[in-house]
PDB file of C-alpha atoms in Angstrom:
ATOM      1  CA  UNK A  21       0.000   0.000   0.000  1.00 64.00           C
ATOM      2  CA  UNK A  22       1.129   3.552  -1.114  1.00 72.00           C
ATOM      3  CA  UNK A  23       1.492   6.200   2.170  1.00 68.00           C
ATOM      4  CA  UNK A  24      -1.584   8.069   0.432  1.00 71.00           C
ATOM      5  CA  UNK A  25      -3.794   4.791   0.816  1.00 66.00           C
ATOM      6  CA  UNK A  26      -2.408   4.008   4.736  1.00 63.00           C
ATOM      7  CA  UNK A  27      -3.300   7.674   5.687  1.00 60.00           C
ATOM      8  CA  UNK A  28      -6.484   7.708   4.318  1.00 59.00           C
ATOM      9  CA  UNK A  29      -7.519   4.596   6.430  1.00 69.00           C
ATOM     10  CA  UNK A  30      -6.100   5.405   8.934  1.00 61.00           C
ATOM     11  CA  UNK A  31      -8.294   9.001   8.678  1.00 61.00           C
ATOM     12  CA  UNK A  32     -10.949   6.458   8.494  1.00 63.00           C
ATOM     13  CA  UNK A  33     -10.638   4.429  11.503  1.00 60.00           C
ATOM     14  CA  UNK A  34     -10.102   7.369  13.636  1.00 61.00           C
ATOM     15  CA  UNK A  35     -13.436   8.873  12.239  1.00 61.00           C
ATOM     16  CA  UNK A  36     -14.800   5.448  13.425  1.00 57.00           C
ATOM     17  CA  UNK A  37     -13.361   5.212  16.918  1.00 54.00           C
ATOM     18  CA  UNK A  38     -14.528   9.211  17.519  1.00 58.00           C
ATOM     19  CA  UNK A  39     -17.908   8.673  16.298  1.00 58.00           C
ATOM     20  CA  UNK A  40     -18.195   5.468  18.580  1.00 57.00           C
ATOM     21  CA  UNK A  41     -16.861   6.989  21.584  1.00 55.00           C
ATOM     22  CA  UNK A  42     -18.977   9.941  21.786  1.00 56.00           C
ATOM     23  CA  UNK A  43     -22.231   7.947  21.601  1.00 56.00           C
ATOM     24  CA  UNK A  44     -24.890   8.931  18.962  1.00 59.00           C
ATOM     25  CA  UNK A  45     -24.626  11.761  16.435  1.00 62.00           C
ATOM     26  CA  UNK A  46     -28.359  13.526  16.158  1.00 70.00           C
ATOM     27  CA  UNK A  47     -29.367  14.900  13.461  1.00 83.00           C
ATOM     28  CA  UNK A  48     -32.916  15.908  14.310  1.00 87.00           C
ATOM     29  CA  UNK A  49     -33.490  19.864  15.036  1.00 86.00           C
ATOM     30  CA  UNK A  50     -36.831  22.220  14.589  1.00 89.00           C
ATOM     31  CA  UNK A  51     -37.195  25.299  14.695  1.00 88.00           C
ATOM     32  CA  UNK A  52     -39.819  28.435  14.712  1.00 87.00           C
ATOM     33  CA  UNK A  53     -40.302  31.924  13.959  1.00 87.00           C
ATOM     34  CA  UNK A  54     -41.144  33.848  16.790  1.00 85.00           C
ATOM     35  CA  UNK A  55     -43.759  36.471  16.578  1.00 84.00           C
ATOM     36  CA  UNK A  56     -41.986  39.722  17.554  1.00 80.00           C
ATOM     37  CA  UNK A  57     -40.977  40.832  20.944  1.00 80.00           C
ATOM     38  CA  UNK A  58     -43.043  44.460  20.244  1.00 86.00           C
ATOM     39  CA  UNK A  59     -41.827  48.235  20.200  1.00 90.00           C
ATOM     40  CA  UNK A  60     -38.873  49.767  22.250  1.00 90.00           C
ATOM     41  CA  UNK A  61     -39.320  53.506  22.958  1.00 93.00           C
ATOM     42  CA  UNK A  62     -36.827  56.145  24.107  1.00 95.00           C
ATOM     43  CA  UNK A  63     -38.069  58.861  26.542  1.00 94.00           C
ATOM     44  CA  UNK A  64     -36.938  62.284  26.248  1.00 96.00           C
ATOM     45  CA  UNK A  65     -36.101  65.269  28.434  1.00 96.00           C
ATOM     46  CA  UNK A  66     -36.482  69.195  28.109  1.00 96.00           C
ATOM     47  CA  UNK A  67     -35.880  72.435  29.999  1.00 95.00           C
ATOM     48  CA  UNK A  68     -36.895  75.620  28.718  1.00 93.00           C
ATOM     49  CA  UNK A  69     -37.895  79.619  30.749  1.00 89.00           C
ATOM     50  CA  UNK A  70     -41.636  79.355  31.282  1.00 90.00           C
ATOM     51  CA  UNK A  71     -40.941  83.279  31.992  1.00 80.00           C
ATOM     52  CA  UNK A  72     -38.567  86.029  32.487  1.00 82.00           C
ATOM     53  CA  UNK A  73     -36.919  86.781  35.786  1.00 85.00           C
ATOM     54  CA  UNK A  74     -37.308  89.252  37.786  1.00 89.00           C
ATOM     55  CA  UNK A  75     -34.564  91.402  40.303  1.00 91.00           C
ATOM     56  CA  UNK A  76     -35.502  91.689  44.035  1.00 94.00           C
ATOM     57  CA  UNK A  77     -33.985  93.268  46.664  1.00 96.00           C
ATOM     58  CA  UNK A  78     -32.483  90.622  49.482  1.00 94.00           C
ATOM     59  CA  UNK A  79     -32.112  92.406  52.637  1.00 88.00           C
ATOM     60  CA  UNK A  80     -32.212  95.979  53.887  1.00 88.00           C
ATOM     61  CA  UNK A  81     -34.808  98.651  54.153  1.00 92.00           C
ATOM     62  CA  UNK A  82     -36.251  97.240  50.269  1.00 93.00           C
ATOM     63  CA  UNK A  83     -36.213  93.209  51.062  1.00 95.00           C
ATOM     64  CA  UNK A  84     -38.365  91.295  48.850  1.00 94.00           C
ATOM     65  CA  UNK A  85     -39.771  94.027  46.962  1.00 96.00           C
ATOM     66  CA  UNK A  86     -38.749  94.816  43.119  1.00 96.00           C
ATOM     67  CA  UNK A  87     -35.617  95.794  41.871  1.00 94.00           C
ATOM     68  CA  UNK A  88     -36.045  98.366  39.160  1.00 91.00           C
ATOM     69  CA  UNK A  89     -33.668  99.761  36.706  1.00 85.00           C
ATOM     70  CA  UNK A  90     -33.736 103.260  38.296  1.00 90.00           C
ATOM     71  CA  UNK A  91     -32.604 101.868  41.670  1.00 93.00           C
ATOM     72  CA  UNK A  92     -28.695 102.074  42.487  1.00 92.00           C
ATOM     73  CA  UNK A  93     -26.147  99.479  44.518  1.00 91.00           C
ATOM     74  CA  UNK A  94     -24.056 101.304  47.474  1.00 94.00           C
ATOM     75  CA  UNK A  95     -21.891  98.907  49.413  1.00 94.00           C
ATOM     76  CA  UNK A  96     -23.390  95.815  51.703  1.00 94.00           C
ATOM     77  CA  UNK A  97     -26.240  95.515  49.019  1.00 95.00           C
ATOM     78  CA  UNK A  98     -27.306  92.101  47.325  1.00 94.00           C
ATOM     79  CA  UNK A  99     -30.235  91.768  44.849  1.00 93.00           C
ATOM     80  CA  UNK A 100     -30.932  88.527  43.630  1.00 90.00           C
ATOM     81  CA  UNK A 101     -32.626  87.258  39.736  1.00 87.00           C
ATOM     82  CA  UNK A 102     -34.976  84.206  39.872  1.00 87.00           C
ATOM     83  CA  UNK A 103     -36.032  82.834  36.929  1.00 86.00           C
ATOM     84  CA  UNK A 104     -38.665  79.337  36.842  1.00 88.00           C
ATOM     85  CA  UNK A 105     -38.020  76.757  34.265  1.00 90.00           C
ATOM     86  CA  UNK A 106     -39.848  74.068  33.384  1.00 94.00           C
ATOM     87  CA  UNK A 107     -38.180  70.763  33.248  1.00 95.00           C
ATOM     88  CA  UNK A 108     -39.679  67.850  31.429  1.00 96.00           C
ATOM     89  CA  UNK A 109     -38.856  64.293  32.058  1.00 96.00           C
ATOM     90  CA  UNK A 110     -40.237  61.817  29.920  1.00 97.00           C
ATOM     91  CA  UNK A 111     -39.095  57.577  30.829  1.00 94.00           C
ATOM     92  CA  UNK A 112     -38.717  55.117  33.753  1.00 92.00           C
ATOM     93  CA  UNK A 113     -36.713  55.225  35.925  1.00 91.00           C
ATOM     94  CA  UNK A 114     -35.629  58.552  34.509  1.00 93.00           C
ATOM     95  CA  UNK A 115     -33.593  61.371  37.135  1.00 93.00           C
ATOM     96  CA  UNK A 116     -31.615  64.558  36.046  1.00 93.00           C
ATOM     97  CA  UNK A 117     -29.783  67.185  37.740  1.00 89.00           C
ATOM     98  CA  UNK A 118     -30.230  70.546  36.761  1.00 85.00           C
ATOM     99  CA  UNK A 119     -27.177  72.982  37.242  1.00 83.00           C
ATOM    100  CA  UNK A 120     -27.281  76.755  36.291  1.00 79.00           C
ATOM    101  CA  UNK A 121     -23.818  78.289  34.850  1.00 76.00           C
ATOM    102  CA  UNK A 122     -24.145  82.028  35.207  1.00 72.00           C
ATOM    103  CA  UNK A 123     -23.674  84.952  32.460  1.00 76.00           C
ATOM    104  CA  UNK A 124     -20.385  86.644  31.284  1.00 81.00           C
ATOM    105  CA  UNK A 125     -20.020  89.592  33.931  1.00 84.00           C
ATOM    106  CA  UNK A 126     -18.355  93.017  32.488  1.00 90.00           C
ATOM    107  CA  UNK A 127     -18.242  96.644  33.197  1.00 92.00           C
ATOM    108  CA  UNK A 128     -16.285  98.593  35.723  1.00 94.00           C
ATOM    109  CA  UNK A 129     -17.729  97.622  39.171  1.00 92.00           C
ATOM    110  CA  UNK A 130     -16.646  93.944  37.386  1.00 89.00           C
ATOM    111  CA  UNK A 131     -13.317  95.115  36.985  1.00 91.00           C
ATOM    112  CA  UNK A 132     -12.707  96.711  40.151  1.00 93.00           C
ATOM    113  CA  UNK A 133     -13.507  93.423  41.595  1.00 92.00           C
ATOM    114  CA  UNK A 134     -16.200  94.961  43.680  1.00 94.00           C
ATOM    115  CA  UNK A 135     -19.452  92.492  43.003  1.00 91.00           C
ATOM    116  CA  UNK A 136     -19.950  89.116  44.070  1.00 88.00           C
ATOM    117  CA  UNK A 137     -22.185  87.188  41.593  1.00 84.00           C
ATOM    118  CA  UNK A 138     -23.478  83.172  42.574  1.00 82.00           C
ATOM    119  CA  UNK A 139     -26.378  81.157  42.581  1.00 77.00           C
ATOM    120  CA  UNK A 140     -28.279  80.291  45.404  1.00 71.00           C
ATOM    121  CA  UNK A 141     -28.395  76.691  44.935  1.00 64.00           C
ATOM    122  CA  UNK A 142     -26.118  75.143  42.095  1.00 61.00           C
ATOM    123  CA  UNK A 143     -28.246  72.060  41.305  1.00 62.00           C
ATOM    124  CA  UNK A 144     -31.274  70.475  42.316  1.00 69.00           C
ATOM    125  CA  UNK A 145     -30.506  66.959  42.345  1.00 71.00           C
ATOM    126  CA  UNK A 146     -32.262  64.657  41.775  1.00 84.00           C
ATOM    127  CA  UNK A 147     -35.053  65.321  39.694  1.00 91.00           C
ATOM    128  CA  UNK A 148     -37.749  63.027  39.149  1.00 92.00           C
ATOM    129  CA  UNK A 149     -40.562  64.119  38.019  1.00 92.00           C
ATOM    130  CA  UNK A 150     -41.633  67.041  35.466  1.00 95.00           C
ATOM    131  CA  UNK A 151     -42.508  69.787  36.446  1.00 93.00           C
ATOM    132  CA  UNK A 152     -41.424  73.835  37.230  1.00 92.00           C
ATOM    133  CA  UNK A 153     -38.072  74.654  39.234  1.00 88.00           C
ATOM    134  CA  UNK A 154     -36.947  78.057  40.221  1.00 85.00           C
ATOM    135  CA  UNK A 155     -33.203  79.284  40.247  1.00 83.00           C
ATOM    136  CA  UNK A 156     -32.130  82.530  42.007  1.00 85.00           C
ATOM    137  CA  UNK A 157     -28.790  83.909  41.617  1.00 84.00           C
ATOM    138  CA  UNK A 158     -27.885  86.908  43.949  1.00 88.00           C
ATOM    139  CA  UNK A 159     -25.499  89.673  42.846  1.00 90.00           C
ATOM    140  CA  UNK A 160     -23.656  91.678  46.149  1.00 92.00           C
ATOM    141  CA  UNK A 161     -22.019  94.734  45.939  1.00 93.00           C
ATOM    142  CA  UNK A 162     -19.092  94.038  48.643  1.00 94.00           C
ATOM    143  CA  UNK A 163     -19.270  95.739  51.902  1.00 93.00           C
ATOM    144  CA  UNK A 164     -15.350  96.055  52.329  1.00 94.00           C
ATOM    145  CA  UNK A 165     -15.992  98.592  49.750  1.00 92.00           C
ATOM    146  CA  UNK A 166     -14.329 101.947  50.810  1.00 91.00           C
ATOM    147  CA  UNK A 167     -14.189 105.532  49.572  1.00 90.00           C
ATOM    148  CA  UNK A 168     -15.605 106.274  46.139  1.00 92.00           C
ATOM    149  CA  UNK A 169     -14.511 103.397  44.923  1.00 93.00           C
ATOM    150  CA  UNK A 170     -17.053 101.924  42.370  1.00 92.00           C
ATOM    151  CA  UNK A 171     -19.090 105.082  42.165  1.00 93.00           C
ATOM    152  CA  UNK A 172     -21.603 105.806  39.315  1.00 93.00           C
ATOM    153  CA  UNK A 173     -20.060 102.318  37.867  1.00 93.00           C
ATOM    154  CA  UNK A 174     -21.855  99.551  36.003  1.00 91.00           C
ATOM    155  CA  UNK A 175     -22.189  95.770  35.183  1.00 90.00           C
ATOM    156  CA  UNK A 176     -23.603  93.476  33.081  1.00 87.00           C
ATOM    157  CA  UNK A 177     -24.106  90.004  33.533  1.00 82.00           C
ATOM    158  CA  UNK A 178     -24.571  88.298  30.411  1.00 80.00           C
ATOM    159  CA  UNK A 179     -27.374  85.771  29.553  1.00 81.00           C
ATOM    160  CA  UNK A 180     -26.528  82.071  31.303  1.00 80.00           C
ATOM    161  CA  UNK A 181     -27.563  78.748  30.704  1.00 84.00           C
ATOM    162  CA  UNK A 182     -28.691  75.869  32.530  1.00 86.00           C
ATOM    163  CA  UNK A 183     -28.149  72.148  31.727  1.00 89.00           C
ATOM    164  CA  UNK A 184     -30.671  69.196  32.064  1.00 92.00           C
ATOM    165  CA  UNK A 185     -28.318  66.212  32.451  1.00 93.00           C
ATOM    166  CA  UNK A 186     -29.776  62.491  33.153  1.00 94.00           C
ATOM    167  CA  UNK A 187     -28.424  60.918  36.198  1.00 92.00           C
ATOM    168  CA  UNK A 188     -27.682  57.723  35.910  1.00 89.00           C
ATOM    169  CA  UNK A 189     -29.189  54.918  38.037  1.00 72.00           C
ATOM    170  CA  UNK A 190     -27.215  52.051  38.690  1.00 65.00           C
TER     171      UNK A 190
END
């Protein structure tokens, strides 16, 4: 016998010995088609200004009442500018955390490093359910102020934003 005739009973045999050693080979199987699992939907999620803030007074002889364009900061004063947004939320299981990031603030009494400008809160976290939420941010004329320094100056603070971020659940 040629080596191409050995090897290829030998191939052979081995086939027969693994076959017989593992038992029966099936060769039965079904199968179906299913009939869909349904619809998968994402939720969603919005914030937007329901309306536009208003300045108040915080503290002093004016507390709580309006702060109008006429009236002037001296030293030790703080106004403060709430705003209410309205904050959809829109899926199970779905939380967010809302964070406010204030304006650009310019002008002199800026530069002279005279005003203190935060938020109140800087997130309410978390947040559940839809609904309105209300952000203040309070602007302070420092008190260590002395002399004329800051006199007959201005400031701007430009327009902010505030992020609606999901919070994930683990």
């Amino acid at each position: 016998m040629n080596k191409t005739t050995k090897g290829a009973i030998a191939a052979g045999a081995a086939a027969v010995l693994l076959a017989g050693g593992a038992g029966t080979m099936a060769a039965w199987n079904a199968s179906t088609n299913t009939t869909g699992a349904g619809t998968v939907t994402a939720g969603s999620m919005a914030v937007s200004e329901t309306t536009a803030g208003t300045w108040k007074w915080v503290g002093g002889s004016k507390a709580g009442q309006a702060f109008a364009p006429t009236d002037k900061l001296v030293p030790g004063d703080k106004v403060a500018y709430t705003s209410v947004y309205q904050v959809t939320l829109n899926g199970t299981n779905l939380k967010a955390t809302l964070t406010p990031t204030l304006g650009n603030l310019t002008g002199s009494l800026k530069d002279a490093d005279l005003l203190t400008v935060s938020p109140s809160s800087t997130n309410v976290s978390p947040i559940t359910e839809s609904g309105p939420i209300s952000f203040t941010t309070e602007v302070e004329f420092k008190a260590n102020t002395t002399g004329q320094v800051g006199a007959a100056g201005t400031a701007t603070i430009g327009a902010g934003t505030i992020l609606l971020e999901q919070t994930l659940t683990p």
